[in-house]
Amino acid sequence: MLRTATLVSRSKAVIRGQSPTGTFVMAVFIIVFGVYIIYPVILIFINSFNVAERVRDPFVFSFDNWRMAFSDASLFVALRNTFVVYFLYTSISFPVAIVIAWLLARTKMKFSYSLEFMFWVSFMLPGIAVTIGWTYLLDPHIGFVNQLLWKLPFLERGFDGGPFNIYSVPGIIWAHLMANAISQKVMLLTPAFRNMDLSMEEAARVSGASNVRTMIRVTLPVMVPALSVVFMLNIVRIFQSFETEQILGTPINFYVYSTKIFQFIRYFDPPEYGQATALASLTLIIIAVVIPLQRWLLNRRRYTTVTGSFRPGLIDLGSWQWVAWGSIVFLLALLTVVPVLVLIGGSFMTRVGWFNLNDVWTLKHWQDVLGDRFFLQAFRTTVILSTSTAIISPLLFSIVAYVLVRTRWPGRAILDSLFWMSAAIPGMLAGLGLLWVFLGTPGLIAIYGTIFALLLVVILQGKLTSTQLIKGAYLQMGLDLEEAARVAGAGWLRTYFRIWLPLIMPTLVLIGTINFVLSAQATASIILLASRGTTTLSILALEKMTHADGTLLEQAGIVSLFIVGMTVVVALIARRFGLVLGVRHDVRSTAPNAAPADAGPQGIAANQAGGLGR
Amino acid sequence: GSDPTPTPEPTATPVPPTPTPTAMAMADDPTATPVPEPTADPFEAEWDALVAAAQEEGRLDAFICCALGREFDAHIDAFQENFGIEIVSATGSSRQQADRVLAERAAGVYSLDVWTGGLTTTNTRLVPEGALTDLRPLLIHPDVLDGDNWYFGDLFWGDPEMKYIVGYGGNASNAPIAYNTELLPDPTVIQSYVDLVKPEFVGKIVMRDPREAGTANNHPFYFTQGLDETYLIPLFRDMEGVIASDARQAAEWLAQGRFALCIFSCGTEVEELKEQGLPVQDQFPHPLKEGATIGTGGNNIFVMDQAPHPNAAKLFLNWMLGPEGQTLYQESNGDNSLRIDISKDNVVSGNLPAEGIEYLVPSADPGHQSKIDDALDWFRAELPKHGY
Amino acid sequence: MTTATATTDRNAAVKLEGLSKTYPGGQIPAVNELSLNVEDGEVYTLLGPSGCGKTTTLRMVAGLEIPDEGDIYFGDREVVVTSKRYRLPPDKRDLGMVFQSYAIWPHMTVEENVAFPLATRHMRRTEIRERVEHVLDLVGLPGLQKRPAPLLSGGQQQRVALARALVIEPKILLLDEPFSNLDAKLREQMRIELKLLQKRLNIAVLFVTHDQIEALSLSNRIALMNLGVMQQQGPPQLLYEEPANEFVRDFIGKTVLLRGKVQSSNPSGQVSVAIDGGPNCVIFGRSYNPDGLSSGEDVYTAIRPEDIDVRPAVGNDIPDGAIAGTVIAALFTGERMEYQVEVDGQGTLQVFGERHTPASDGNKVTLTLRPDGHSVWSSDWTHTETGEGV
Amino acid sequence: MTTATATTDRNAAVKLEGLSKTYPGGQIPAVNELSLNVEDGEVYTLLGPSGCGKTTTLRMVAGLEIPDEGDIYFGDREVVVTSKRYRLPPDKRDLGMVFQSYAIWPHMTVEENVAFPLATRHMRRTEIRERVEHVLDLVGLPGLQKRPAPLLSGGQQQRVALARALVIEPKILLLDEPFSNLDAKLREQMRIELKLLQKRLNIAVLFVTHDQIEALSLSNRIALMNLGVMQQQGPPQLLYEEPANEFVRDFIGKTVLLRGKVQSSNPSGQVSVAIDGGPNCVIFGRSYNPDGLSSGEDVYTAIRPEDIDVRPAVGNDIPDGAIAGTVIAALFTGERMEYQVEVDGQGTLQVFGERHTPASDGNKVTLTLRPDGHSVWSSDWTHTETGEGV
Ligand SMILES: Nc1ncnc2c1ncn2[C@@H]1O[C@H](COP(=O)(O)OP(=O)(O)OP(=O)(O)O)[C@@H](O)[C@H]1O
Ligand SMILES: Nc1ncnc2c1ncn2[C@@H]1O[C@H](COP(=O)(O)OP(=O)(O)OP(=O)(O)O)[C@@H](O)[C@H]1O
Ligand SMILES: [Mg+2]
Ligand SMILES: [Mg+2]
């Protein structure tokens, strides 16, 4: 009964599965998102075949860029390195994140919501602060951890320093794990796990499955929408993250595919966008696998957990709970303490991590940042952009996801593929493509240079993650809940606002927060569109980072601190209001409303007895 | 009245190559010859008209790249105070700014007036695209046009056609090599680049990635001096040098004593660490045998074609190259201005050209840019052979 | 096998005409050319084995499933007209429905669940509160307003679902096994409340239940379905006394099938049958087979257990109109005893006796048959195969 | 009010001792000091109004809910010992359970659902397949192996849940309203299958049902609960014939309460009562009130409807042992008629009559009462308050 429902439009005439409204809405969606998502991609790809010297020269078609890009012999090694690194940190982070999400969402654990939130914080912290922080700890020669270990009697300082060396493949893996690899997955998975129906787990327990087996055979398989989305969102970006590898891999001549793409853009002047595009096109192959794979996975089985007979409740791990709790707290300490120290401590240090300078401590960075004539304005712009994004994008994408999952309108596969296609080109190229689109599209050029252009970009930049995650959330919701509302006389909008929105609210809060972070941290996508009047904190931070006078890491850190601080506040507020909705497994405190129920027993008893006694 | 700047068609006339890249040899293009000292009155009138026209426009959109970008506040305030014109300045990467400006121009959007920045992006992209305007008609202030005020005896032109780019930065450099004073207590053991590729420095050299365009300003130097065979190949082949991911990492490793030498421009980062009392020097105290250089770095100014505020741009150009603009520039971060009629008190000593040294000016070579490209190609082909 | 004739009564509160629905991937239709109409103030019950298409029918009426064929009208109002591709959305159909799975909203309290249909009708706060309180009283859940709905027992949840359907006092009520998780007392009480409400508001009720007593006592008419096909519809007594086919005969109530031979017959269907196992047991009945039966034919006579009087055998005589048997199992079922009785030439029959003087295993008994009013069949078993729609 | 005495039989298959459970936020316990034991090969049924704690009890036995107080043993095995804080995890209890909400795994097919408990027991593939096929046959779902479980009708899902519980042939079976969504025929068939399986394997079955006929006919013993408290336990007949209190009397089966006056009494509880509304209607019964009743007291005599014989009144005479009344409503319920009869001094009584010669509204009838075997009470209603555990 799951996939048979058709969204019934408010108009009177409805054709089976293909209402005119549906066709119309889909046409609008596909055209709007198509222009916005695919047009820049196409422009970028077309441009990669253009070898004309100058922008204003006529198009000169050639495969040169592609030939040259792929003629680099070291590319193959880089590709292999990419997969090795990805495989290693994913095969660690995925299981770890799954277990943590399960512990947080499915078991009775003290402060599980706060612990979950700490993973959000870890996600918000800029990856570069994490990487740099760990270099100070695990540098083979001066790393604090290594220095401590040398004090142990049985550990000799080797020629190469050590025992830990962050500049190594294990070091890169470690940095990934400490940055986003774990926290992002925990963050994305936990709300989905919260939608688990306890009775399904109970049925497995009674059938003779242990807690672990229940998790593996019942909880995880029914969480396939969320798990697969998280996995796929990561793998389509496999060629896009490069910061960690750049910092830690360069000194040991360890290159990955993304550093190669990145180098075409950063090492060349003019940047070799054409060759970078050619390299990035490999992502298309991944997308070509991901789209049908996801469709197959999601259609193959049903994953409805929140139905009309939903039973809330959590698993009691007994004393194991404390072991799990301790491990999570320890991991969180690793994940957050280092970058937070780097950011906060570093902001007061002349040079973060350096204690042997003439002036170790200084307020200069704070003065510089706060004294920056663009700071206040950037702060304001960021607040406007991020807050609008945090509110609008969950709403927008929840409707798109609804259309994708819950209707049988034509063209859903196209729309869904469009969203995946948006991952085809890395951020820097995408930003350029967007610039071209804004300048080349009559409607859009009107808002070019205004904050509305940025708004449009930041609202839409989280489109892939948002739609896919919300899709996953919808798949967990029983259609009977909507049907009951429709029969009760609620139109589509009311059903959406009273039933769906509250039910998927935890996911929406998450999406809102992610989009808030994304837009607060946006650089590549908006740098070409922002002007002085619309600078954001993130662009300010980027300017500090690329300062020719040496990277003003400390000042960039201060700006990041503002971004993180803002995000934490917003996320806390959103959670405060949003997480009250959705399904809850702990008993809601009905304290303020308890009064009528209190009066219950006698009154009810009398009442019912009266009814029965006749 | 405003006097819209005519769009200059890029001249097809090849510019005569400058015979030597040495100083004082700046071409004496007749058109660039300063106008004979005008009577005060006509200039004053023209200047007043310009200021008035600029004030009418009321605003200047500037892109200030590189080091000056974050230190530009003093200029903004002074310009505002002098003329009551607001400067709206942006900073960031030249490459991205070029992407943006060129895309805008293709769409008929003209949003930028002036730009200060390096030569590479300008020469490889802005000039060929016709995005810049001929500066010579715009340069009117006698103070600017007077060759005696300038180090090379004339304005320094950064483009082969000598009409679009004026350079005003003039830091001297003995060699783009920084070192750790504890590991290399006596820097005089190095008298030539070739001295670097000695066994005692194996594993002691950290470098920026020479394949990166941003490090490439000095590259042609190695090839004109024949250093590629004697210095570069052994350097990559034998020295087990380590490429740092960025200048900060390189400078810190140098200061930590992990490496004795840092090559390929670790300069400014090292300077900061030196100021903090760490045992590093950003320069050798002596020039190397192959010669010392002077370059404008990222300190050149140019005006956009079809600038939205042409008069403000013209005013800013003349003011910026004048004593006030240049003094503020020197103050901003201790760089040396090519302007010599102003006090040099605020210039970091290492940046000042020393007496009695004949400095090479690689960027004065009209073929400089193509030499950089060739050099980058060479590096990009060579390094992988040695495992980089 | 459908004996129902689609009437053309345009004013029936709910009228289904030739509805068919096959689920994607289904081999046979879940509902096959179903026509029926429910009048105002009528309780119309759908009965049939599990999986026969009852819920599917209700879902089509509610607008949750699109029929492949056929039309639906509510009074004069077109609701679904397949030929015109017209379909009224569910929220415009203005009906109340209890889902078989309850479909309680897990994120709401009991009160919020019940208030929802009122809120969609833009009722005032205070009125909503009053109505909710009243209907919760009615279903026996007073004081549970603030409890999160999932934290209720199964039966309590079912009553919340019922309250939610009743609270708007709809003109049409669709009930899909609304009492299945309620105890007998509560169920009866609910039935009475339903009946009262229905009388007061003249509601048309389309009802699905597995409780036959409930179906027979509450319904004005019953439709018996099998494999998506309507087998017979009509007042309860008609289905019980004059089953249209073997399927109906066997499905409704209990039946004892006794072998016998036709002694005499009349083209109208009236026959007399000599039952095997008794020396002189001739009873009268009717054949609903249009072909009629001829003398001497072997037939099965369907007798309701309550038409068989079980008494301890007295001596070895078998009185006229009775057959003899031996109790092989006796079961207490509350108000009466259930016996398995072995009868010569008949096999084992299931019959009832009164509870005060029960017979025990092995006792000889005589079964006295009611002399007339039975149905006579030429086969002992349903032609229309029962089973799952795969 | 608990009449059950906690036995100390250590060998009962399932033994609960003094179990109590209050849900967080609940004012009164969902289960209150419950003790019972289920022997091997016994069907033990929990009966009681909706929300009385049946499911909670089952969940505690399965290990899904932690009792606040009390112990559970399976045979000699300690399962829950509160004082020792010992608790055997659910997967070690080795039992089969049908959840009231089915708890079917939505991501699995029918086959995978049913095979799961076997897979956890590391059975061989081929054997699993055979067993699954067999048990699906048994519950009447052959051929549906590959269907995704959520795409089944309600009754089919319930049978999948049943199949999943039966497939491992557990020693202990917990069934929470396992047949509530099945039609009468199927339900009976399932009951028989269950009984056969249970006999074959000597299983202990703890059963929750709302179908009283089912409870009375299937159970070896019944426990009747109210508000978490056990009211009476014992064989079906005991509860039916000798209810321990008004609650039991009213809950099990139907009862007609007739006002009357005690004519004579004996300390053992035997009384004769003159029933109001008949000139000479004295019947005999027993009071289960320990205080006894004295002559002349106003009492209520509880008579089962089947002990009242309804016949058309002949003239104006009321025969001895009978009372007179007027039919005010007649209802066909299948095998018999249900009448509401207005009797002078008694109000309206609900009684049954045979179906072939029904009385109509307004007909005068005489109700002949069975002379003895009734229960006599001094009040017409339950002391133990029934109602919701809030
Ligand atoms: N999770 C829960 N939290 C709080 N109260 C609960 C919870 N589950 C059940 N209750 C309450 O506990 C009492 C007993 O519930 P239980 O489910 O055992 O009833 P039941 O006898 O199975 O009823 P039914 O026949 O309706 O299924 C009920 O009053 C119910 O409202
Ligand atoms: N979503 C679905 N997809 C495919 N087949 C379905 C779906 N829902 C129901 N069916 C099948 O359609 C048939 C009719 O189902 P329906 O739910 O109408 O039965 P029902 O009469 O309500 O049965 P029950 O008494 O068991 O609830 C069944 O055989 C069922 O397996
Ligand atoms: Mg159904
Ligand atoms: Mg229950």
mmCIF file of N, CA, C and O and ligand atoms in Angstrom, chain C residues 51 54-56 100 176-177 208, chain D residues 153-155, ligand 3:
data_model
loop_
_atom_site.group_PDB
_atom_site.id
_atom_site.type_symbol
_atom_site.label_atom_id
_atom_site.label_comp_id
_atom_site.label_asym_id
_atom_site.label_seq_id
_atom_site.Cartn_x
_atom_site.Cartn_y
_atom_site.Cartn_z
ATOM 1 N N GLY C 51 -8.275 -11.253 2.874
ATOM 2 C CA GLY C 51 -7.658 -11.020 1.574
ATOM 3 C C GLY C 51 -8.627 -10.996 0.423
ATOM 4 O O GLY C 51 -8.231 -11.021 -0.732
ATOM 5 N N LYS C 54 -11.965 -6.555 0.874
ATOM 6 C CA LYS C 54 -12.837 -5.654 1.628
ATOM 7 C C LYS C 54 -12.166 -4.306 1.850
ATOM 8 O O LYS C 54 -12.747 -3.256 1.576
ATOM 9 N N THR C 55 -10.946 -4.369 2.356
ATOM 10 C CA THR C 55 -10.237 -3.113 2.617
ATOM 11 C C THR C 55 -10.033 -2.340 1.322
ATOM 12 O O THR C 55 -10.186 -1.122 1.281
ATOM 13 N N THR C 56 -9.717 -3.063 0.267
ATOM 14 C CA THR C 56 -9.514 -2.396 -1.018
ATOM 15 C C THR C 56 -10.777 -1.650 -1.435
ATOM 16 O O THR C 56 -10.716 -0.517 -1.911
ATOM 17 N N GLN C 100 -8.044 -0.189 9.206
ATOM 18 C CA GLN C 100 -7.774 -1.482 9.829
ATOM 19 C C GLN C 100 -6.510 -1.390 10.695
ATOM 20 O O GLN C 100 -6.426 -1.988 11.753
ATOM 21 N N ASP C 176 -13.411 -0.251 9.023
ATOM 22 C CA ASP C 176 -12.684 -1.464 8.659
ATOM 23 C C ASP C 176 -12.290 -2.204 9.928
ATOM 24 O O ASP C 176 -11.282 -1.893 10.560
ATOM 25 N N GLU C 177 -13.081 -3.158 10.282
ATOM 26 C CA GLU C 177 -12.873 -3.929 11.506
ATOM 27 C C GLU C 177 -12.591 -3.018 12.691
ATOM 28 O O GLU C 177 -11.546 -3.097 13.322
ATOM 29 N N VAL C 208 -16.839 -3.284 7.697
ATOM 30 C CA VAL C 208 -16.144 -4.550 7.489
ATOM 31 C C VAL C 208 -15.941 -5.186 8.847
ATOM 32 O O VAL C 208 -15.472 -4.532 9.775
ATOM 33 N N SER D 153 -2.938 -7.878 2.964
ATOM 34 C CA SER D 153 -4.109 -7.389 3.684
ATOM 35 C C SER D 153 -3.877 -7.589 5.179
ATOM 36 O O SER D 153 -2.972 -8.306 5.596
ATOM 37 N N GLY D 154 -4.695 -6.916 5.989
ATOM 38 C CA GLY D 154 -4.516 -6.975 7.434
ATOM 39 C C GLY D 154 -4.473 -8.400 7.970
ATOM 40 O O GLY D 154 -3.590 -8.766 8.738
ATOM 41 N N GLY D 155 -5.426 -9.192 7.544
ATOM 42 C CA GLY D 155 -5.492 -10.565 8.032
ATOM 43 C C GLY D 155 -4.304 -11.383 7.582
ATOM 44 O O GLY D 155 -3.789 -12.241 8.305
HETATM 45 MG MG MG E 3 -8.603 -5.602 5.367
#
